[in-house]
Coordinates of C-alpha atoms and ligand atoms in Angstrom, one line a residue:
M9 CA 72.0 217.7 110.6
E10 CA 74.4 216.9 113.3
R11 CA 73.4 214.8 116.2
V12 CA 73.0 216.7 119.4
F13 CA 74.0 215.4 122.8
N14 CA 70.6 214.5 124.4
F15 CA 70.5 214.5 128.2
A16 CA 66.7 214.0 128.5
P17 CA 65.4 211.5 131.3
G18 CA 63.5 209.8 129.2
P19 CA 62.7 208.3 126.3
A20 CA 66.4 209.0 126.1
T21 CA 69.9 208.9 124.1
I22 CA 70.5 205.5 122.1
A23 CA 73.9 204.5 120.9
Q24 CA 74.7 206.1 117.4
S25 CA 75.8 202.5 116.2
V26 CA 72.8 201.0 117.7
L27 CA 70.4 203.1 115.6
E28 CA 72.8 202.7 112.8
K29 CA 72.3 199.1 112.6
A30 CA 68.6 199.3 112.9
Q31 CA 68.5 201.5 110.1
K32 CA 70.5 199.3 107.9
E33 CA 68.4 196.4 109.0
L34 CA 65.2 198.5 108.6
V35 CA 63.7 197.2 105.3
C36 CA 65.2 194.0 105.3
Y37 CA 66.4 191.9 108.1
G38 CA 69.4 189.7 107.2
D39 CA 68.2 187.4 104.4
K40 CA 64.6 187.5 105.3
G41 CA 63.1 189.6 102.7
M42 CA 61.1 191.7 105.3
S43 CA 61.4 194.5 108.0
V44 CA 61.5 192.7 111.8
M45 CA 58.3 195.4 112.1
E46 CA 56.5 193.0 109.4
M47 CA 57.5 189.8 111.0
S48 CA 54.7 187.5 113.0
H49 CA 55.6 187.2 116.5
R50 CA 55.0 183.7 116.3
S51 CA 57.4 183.2 113.3
G52 CA 60.6 181.0 113.6
M53 CA 62.3 184.0 112.4
Y54 CA 60.9 186.3 114.8
L55 CA 61.4 184.1 117.6
D56 CA 64.9 183.8 117.4
I57 CA 65.4 187.4 117.8
F58 CA 63.1 187.3 120.9
N59 CA 64.9 184.4 122.4
E60 CA 68.4 186.0 121.8
T61 CA 67.1 189.3 123.5
V62 CA 66.4 187.1 126.7
A63 CA 69.4 185.4 126.7
L64 CA 71.5 188.5 126.0
L65 CA 69.9 190.2 129.3
K66 CA 70.2 187.0 131.1
E67 CA 73.7 187.0 130.4
L68 CA 74.4 190.7 130.9
M69 CA 72.6 190.7 134.3
Q70 CA 73.7 187.2 135.3
I71 CA 70.0 186.1 135.7
P72 CA 70.0 182.8 137.9
D73 CA 67.9 180.2 135.9
Q74 CA 65.1 180.2 138.4
Y75 CA 64.0 183.6 137.5
K76 CA 61.5 184.3 134.4
I77 CA 62.6 187.0 131.9
L78 CA 59.5 188.8 130.2
F79 CA 59.0 191.8 128.1
L80 CA 55.7 193.4 128.8
Q81 CA 54.1 196.6 127.5
G82 CA 52.4 199.3 129.7
G83 CA 55.8 200.9 130.9
A84 CA 57.0 200.9 134.1
T85 CA 53.7 202.3 135.5
L86 CA 51.5 199.4 134.7
Q87 CA 53.8 197.6 137.0
F88 CA 53.1 199.7 140.0
S89 CA 49.6 198.0 139.4
A90 CA 50.8 194.7 138.6
V91 CA 53.1 194.6 141.6
P92 CA 50.3 194.5 144.1
L93 CA 48.2 192.4 141.9
N94 CA 50.4 189.8 141.5
L95 CA 52.0 189.7 144.9
M96 CA 49.7 191.3 147.8
T97 CA 47.7 188.3 148.2
G98 CA 48.9 186.8 151.4
S99 CA 48.9 189.1 154.3
K100 CA 47.8 191.5 151.8
K101 CA 50.6 194.1 153.5
A102 CA 53.4 195.4 151.7
D103 CA 56.5 197.5 152.7
Y104 CA 57.3 200.6 150.6
V105 CA 60.3 203.0 150.8
D106 CA 59.4 206.4 149.6
S107 CA 62.3 207.7 148.1
G108 CA 60.9 209.5 144.9
N109 CA 58.2 210.6 143.1
F110 CA 57.7 207.5 141.2
A111 CA 57.8 205.2 144.5
H112 CA 55.2 207.4 145.9
L113 CA 52.9 206.7 143.1
A114 CA 53.7 203.1 143.5
A115 CA 52.7 203.1 146.7
E116 CA 49.7 205.0 146.1
E117 CA 48.7 202.3 143.7
A118 CA 49.2 199.7 145.7
K119 CA 47.0 201.1 148.4
K120 CA 44.3 199.7 145.9
Y121 CA 44.7 196.5 147.2
G122 CA 45.8 196.1 150.7
T123 CA 47.7 197.8 153.5
V124 CA 50.5 199.9 152.4
N125 CA 53.3 200.4 155.2
V126 CA 55.6 203.2 154.2
V127 CA 58.7 202.1 156.1
A128 CA 60.9 205.0 155.5
S129 CA 60.2 208.8 153.6
S130 CA 62.3 211.4 152.5
R131 CA 59.3 213.4 151.0
E132 CA 59.4 215.9 153.6
D133 CA 62.7 216.8 152.3
N134 CA 61.9 216.7 148.8
Y135 CA 63.8 213.5 148.5
T136 CA 67.0 215.0 148.4
Y137 CA 68.3 211.6 149.7
V138 CA 67.3 208.2 150.1
P139 CA 65.8 207.7 153.6
D140 CA 68.0 206.1 156.2
L141 CA 66.9 202.3 156.5
A142 CA 68.9 201.4 159.7
N143 CA 65.6 202.0 161.7
A144 CA 62.8 201.0 159.4
Q145 CA 60.2 198.8 160.9
W146 CA 59.9 196.2 158.3
S147 CA 56.7 193.7 158.6
K148 CA 57.9 190.2 158.7
D149 CA 54.6 189.0 157.2
A150 CA 54.6 191.4 154.3
D151 CA 53.7 190.1 150.9
Y152 CA 57.1 192.1 149.5
A153 CA 59.0 195.2 150.1
Y154 CA 59.4 197.5 147.5
I155 CA 62.2 199.9 146.6
T156 CA 63.2 202.1 143.7
T157 CA 66.8 201.7 143.1
N158 CA 67.3 205.1 141.1
N159 CA 65.3 208.2 141.7
T160 CA 65.3 209.8 138.2
I161 CA 63.9 212.9 139.3
Y162 CA 66.1 213.7 142.3
G163 CA 69.1 212.0 141.2
T164 CA 69.4 210.0 143.9
R165 CA 70.2 206.2 144.1
F166 CA 70.4 203.2 146.8
N167 CA 74.0 202.7 147.8
S168 CA 73.1 199.4 149.4
L169 CA 70.3 197.4 149.4
P170 CA 68.1 196.2 152.4
D171 CA 67.9 193.2 153.8
T172 CA 64.4 192.2 153.8
G173 CA 64.7 188.4 155.0
A174 CA 62.4 186.0 153.7
V175 CA 60.0 188.8 152.4
P176 CA 60.7 189.1 148.3
L177 CA 62.6 192.3 147.5
V178 CA 60.5 194.1 144.5
A179 CA 62.8 196.8 142.7
D180 CA 61.7 199.5 140.1
M181 CA 65.1 200.0 138.2
S182 CA 63.6 201.9 135.3
S183 CA 66.5 204.2 135.2
N184 CA 69.5 202.3 136.5
I185 CA 69.2 198.9 135.1
L186 CA 72.1 197.4 133.5
S187 CA 74.4 200.9 134.5
E188 CA 75.8 199.0 137.7
P189 CA 76.0 195.3 139.0
Y190 CA 73.2 193.9 140.8
D191 CA 73.2 190.6 142.4
V192 CA 69.6 189.5 140.8
S193 CA 69.2 186.7 143.4
K194 CA 68.7 189.4 146.2
F195 CA 65.5 190.5 144.4
G196 CA 62.0 188.5 144.1
M197 CA 61.2 190.8 141.1
I198 CA 62.8 193.4 139.1
F199 CA 61.0 195.9 136.5
A200 CA 62.2 198.6 134.2
G201 CA 60.8 200.7 131.7
A202 CA 62.8 200.4 128.7
Q203 CA 63.3 204.1 127.3
K204 CA 66.0 205.0 129.9
N205 CA 68.9 202.3 129.6
I206 CA 67.4 200.0 127.2
G207 CA 65.9 201.4 124.0
P208 CA 63.1 203.0 122.9
A209 CA 59.6 203.5 124.6
G210 CA 56.8 200.7 125.0
V211 CA 58.7 198.0 126.5
C212 CA 59.1 197.0 130.3
V213 CA 61.6 194.2 131.4
V214 CA 60.3 192.1 134.0
I215 CA 62.2 189.8 136.0
V216 CA 60.5 187.2 138.4
R217 CA 61.5 184.5 140.5
E218 CA 59.5 181.2 139.7
D219 CA 58.3 180.6 143.2
L220 CA 56.5 184.1 143.4
L221 CA 54.6 183.1 140.3
G222 CA 50.7 182.1 140.6
R223 CA 50.1 183.6 143.9
E224 CA 47.7 186.6 142.0
N225 CA 44.7 188.1 143.0
P226 CA 41.9 186.4 140.8
L227 CA 40.8 189.9 139.4
C228 CA 44.3 190.5 138.4
P229 CA 43.9 191.2 134.3
K230 CA 45.2 188.2 131.9
L231 CA 48.0 190.5 130.3
M232 CA 49.2 191.9 134.0
S233 CA 49.1 188.0 135.3
W234 CA 53.4 187.4 135.6
A235 CA 52.4 183.4 135.6
L236 CA 50.5 183.7 132.3
E237 CA 52.9 185.8 130.5
A238 CA 55.7 183.6 131.8
K239 CA 53.6 180.6 130.4
N240 CA 53.3 182.1 127.1
D241 CA 57.0 183.4 126.8
S242 CA 55.1 186.8 126.9
M243 CA 53.2 186.5 124.2
L244 CA 49.9 186.0 125.3
N245 CA 48.9 188.7 122.9
T246 CA 51.2 190.6 120.5
P247 CA 54.3 192.1 122.0
N248 CA 56.0 195.1 121.1
T249 CA 58.1 193.2 118.7
Y250 CA 60.1 196.0 117.4
G251 CA 60.7 197.5 120.6
I252 CA 62.2 194.2 121.5
Y253 CA 64.4 193.9 118.7
M254 CA 65.4 197.6 119.7
A255 CA 66.4 196.1 122.9
K256 CA 68.6 193.5 121.4
L257 CA 70.7 195.8 119.6
G258 CA 71.0 197.8 123.0
F259 CA 72.0 194.6 124.7
E260 CA 74.5 193.7 121.8
W261 CA 76.1 196.8 122.0
L262 CA 76.4 197.1 126.0
K263 CA 78.1 193.2 125.6
E264 CA 80.6 194.2 123.1
L265 CA 81.7 197.2 125.1
G266 CA 82.5 194.8 128.0
G267 CA 79.2 194.3 129.9
V268 CA 77.7 195.9 132.6
N269 CA 81.3 195.9 135.0
A270 CA 82.8 197.9 132.0
I271 CA 79.7 200.1 131.8
Y272 CA 79.7 200.6 135.7
E273 CA 83.3 201.7 135.5
I274 CA 82.4 204.2 132.5
N275 CA 79.2 205.5 134.4
K276 CA 81.5 206.3 137.5
R277 CA 83.8 208.4 135.4
K278 CA 81.0 210.0 133.7
A279 CA 79.2 211.0 136.8
A280 CA 82.2 212.1 138.7
L281 CA 83.3 214.5 135.9
L282 CA 80.2 216.5 136.8
Y283 CA 79.9 216.0 140.5
D284 CA 83.8 216.9 141.1
Y285 CA 83.0 220.2 138.7
L286 CA 79.9 220.9 141.0
D287 CA 81.4 220.5 144.1
E288 CA 84.0 223.2 143.2
S289 CA 81.5 225.7 141.3
K290 CA 80.6 228.7 142.6
L291 CA 77.4 229.1 140.6
F292 CA 75.9 225.5 140.3
K293 CA 75.0 223.4 143.4
A294 CA 73.9 219.7 143.4
P295 CA 70.6 219.5 145.9
A296 CA 71.1 215.7 146.2
Q297 CA 73.0 214.7 148.9
K298 CA 76.5 213.3 148.3
A299 CA 76.1 209.6 149.8
Y300 CA 73.2 209.0 147.5
R301 CA 74.3 210.6 144.1
S302 CA 72.8 208.8 141.3
L303 CA 75.5 207.8 138.2
M304 CA 72.3 208.5 135.9
N305 CA 70.6 211.5 136.9
V306 CA 72.5 214.3 137.6
T307 CA 70.7 217.6 139.2
F308 CA 72.1 220.7 139.7
V309 CA 70.7 224.5 140.5
T310 CA 72.1 228.2 140.3
G311 CA 69.6 228.9 142.9
D312 CA 68.0 231.5 140.5
A313 CA 65.3 230.4 138.1
D314 CA 66.2 233.1 135.5
K315 CA 69.7 231.8 135.6
D316 CA 68.7 228.3 135.3
A317 CA 66.8 229.1 132.3
A318 CA 69.4 231.3 130.7
F319 CA 72.0 228.4 131.3
V320 CA 69.6 225.8 129.6
K321 CA 69.3 227.8 126.5
Y322 CA 72.9 228.7 126.5
A323 CA 73.6 224.7 126.7
A324 CA 70.9 224.1 123.9
A325 CA 72.8 226.5 121.6
N326 CA 75.6 224.5 122.3
G327 CA 74.1 221.4 121.3
L328 CA 73.3 220.2 124.7
V329 CA 69.9 219.5 124.9
N330 CA 67.0 218.5 127.4
L331 CA 68.9 219.8 130.6
K332 CA 65.6 221.5 132.0
G333 CA 65.2 219.8 135.4
H334 CA 62.0 218.3 136.6
R335 CA 59.4 221.0 138.0
N336 CA 59.7 219.2 141.4
V337 CA 63.3 219.9 141.7
G338 CA 63.6 223.0 139.1
G339 CA 67.0 224.0 138.0
M340 CA 68.6 221.4 135.5
R341 CA 69.2 217.9 135.3
A342 CA 71.5 215.9 133.1
S343 CA 70.5 212.1 132.4
I344 CA 73.6 210.4 131.7
Y345 CA 72.8 206.9 131.2
N346 CA 74.7 204.0 129.5
A347 CA 74.5 205.4 126.0
M348 CA 75.6 209.0 127.0
P349 CA 79.2 209.2 125.5
E350 CA 81.8 210.4 127.8
A351 CA 82.4 213.0 125.1
G352 CA 78.9 214.5 125.9
V353 CA 79.8 214.7 129.7
Q354 CA 83.1 216.4 128.9
K355 CA 81.5 218.8 127.0
L356 CA 78.7 219.8 129.5
V357 CA 81.3 220.2 132.3
A358 CA 83.2 222.6 129.9
V359 CA 80.0 224.6 128.7
M360 CA 78.9 224.9 132.5
K361 CA 82.4 226.3 133.2
A362 CA 82.3 228.9 130.4
F363 CA 78.6 229.9 131.5
E364 CA 79.9 230.2 135.2
K365 CA 82.7 232.3 133.7
E366 CA 80.6 234.7 131.8
N367 CA 78.3 234.9 134.8
A368 CA 80.9 235.3 137.8
Ligands
PLP236 C1 60.4 206.5 134.0 C2 60.3 205.9 135.1 C3 59.0 205.3 135.6 C4 57.7 205.6 134.7 O1 58.1 205.1 133.6 P1 56.6 204.3 132.4 O2 57.5 203.8 131.5 O3 56.5 205.6 131.8 O4 55.5 203.7 133.1 C5 58.8 204.7 136.8 N1 59.9 204.6 137.6 C6 61.2 205.1 137.6 C7 61.9 205.1 138.2 C8 61.0 205.8 136.4 O5 62.6 206.4 136.1

């Protein structure tokens, strides 16, 4: 069967060449006589794979030496708890920007461990924009400040980073890591679930500045302690060995393509194809405010639930799947992560135009 264009928000599409490489190496990895899945995580052959994965991510994101790179489990959601457990131990206060559902969930979780100050929120407006931070009341003594760089459900993204001074900036980058250049030195800690822009589900990337290690709450579970995981090279227990290997293949693919700067240009082109059409369409509208439009998740609606459903069906019949929007927004969402080819977006725009014509 032919592969479809999969616009799912996550787990999401993976580059075909990555899947083919994995297929080729599935039964026997190189001259090792076994699958990566069968390797001990303590073996030299696996540690080579692991260390290369770390080195590739470091190179792609130009991560400075004073940051630790961890590959953990529990998804991005476990980090909603790990962030306060590792950092909310000084003033026991943290500033959160409420820019979407995941940001909201992270703030709710942090409330178990201390005082959460929501410095700005767009919740009242169904998160159609990233709240203006010009007048945000940051706490000078906060243990950290928290943002979500891309809001997966609503299709918005921060178009600039807040200046939080000496307060470490923590970012959930699950849905736009590696899609555009970020200066890692501006952050205290970054995390991202792998299943959007890296590879299959089951791995969560954590990038943390060394001086933030060792501040954890005494009740922080061992497996959630960044300091312990850093000390043990992410292998306090068995890591997701195969998922990390898949991440390596994804990083190699991105490096070959030219790295983050190159994919950023492609991502801008892909997003512009959709937004340019949405701006001229008489049928489809983009609910996210222009200044905050995501490059990764493009939300659009007709304003009529039946028409939305008809479009999703029509698109699927044309080999474009998983376009139904999140229930909080309705309508459609095209997730066009790094691995979505330009041809997929071109086809989507062509199918939207055809549908608009038929439904004029
Ligand atoms: C998908 C997503 C999450 C949740 O990820 P899990 O790995 O399922 O826990 C959190 N934050 C953002 C921004 C996401 O896109």
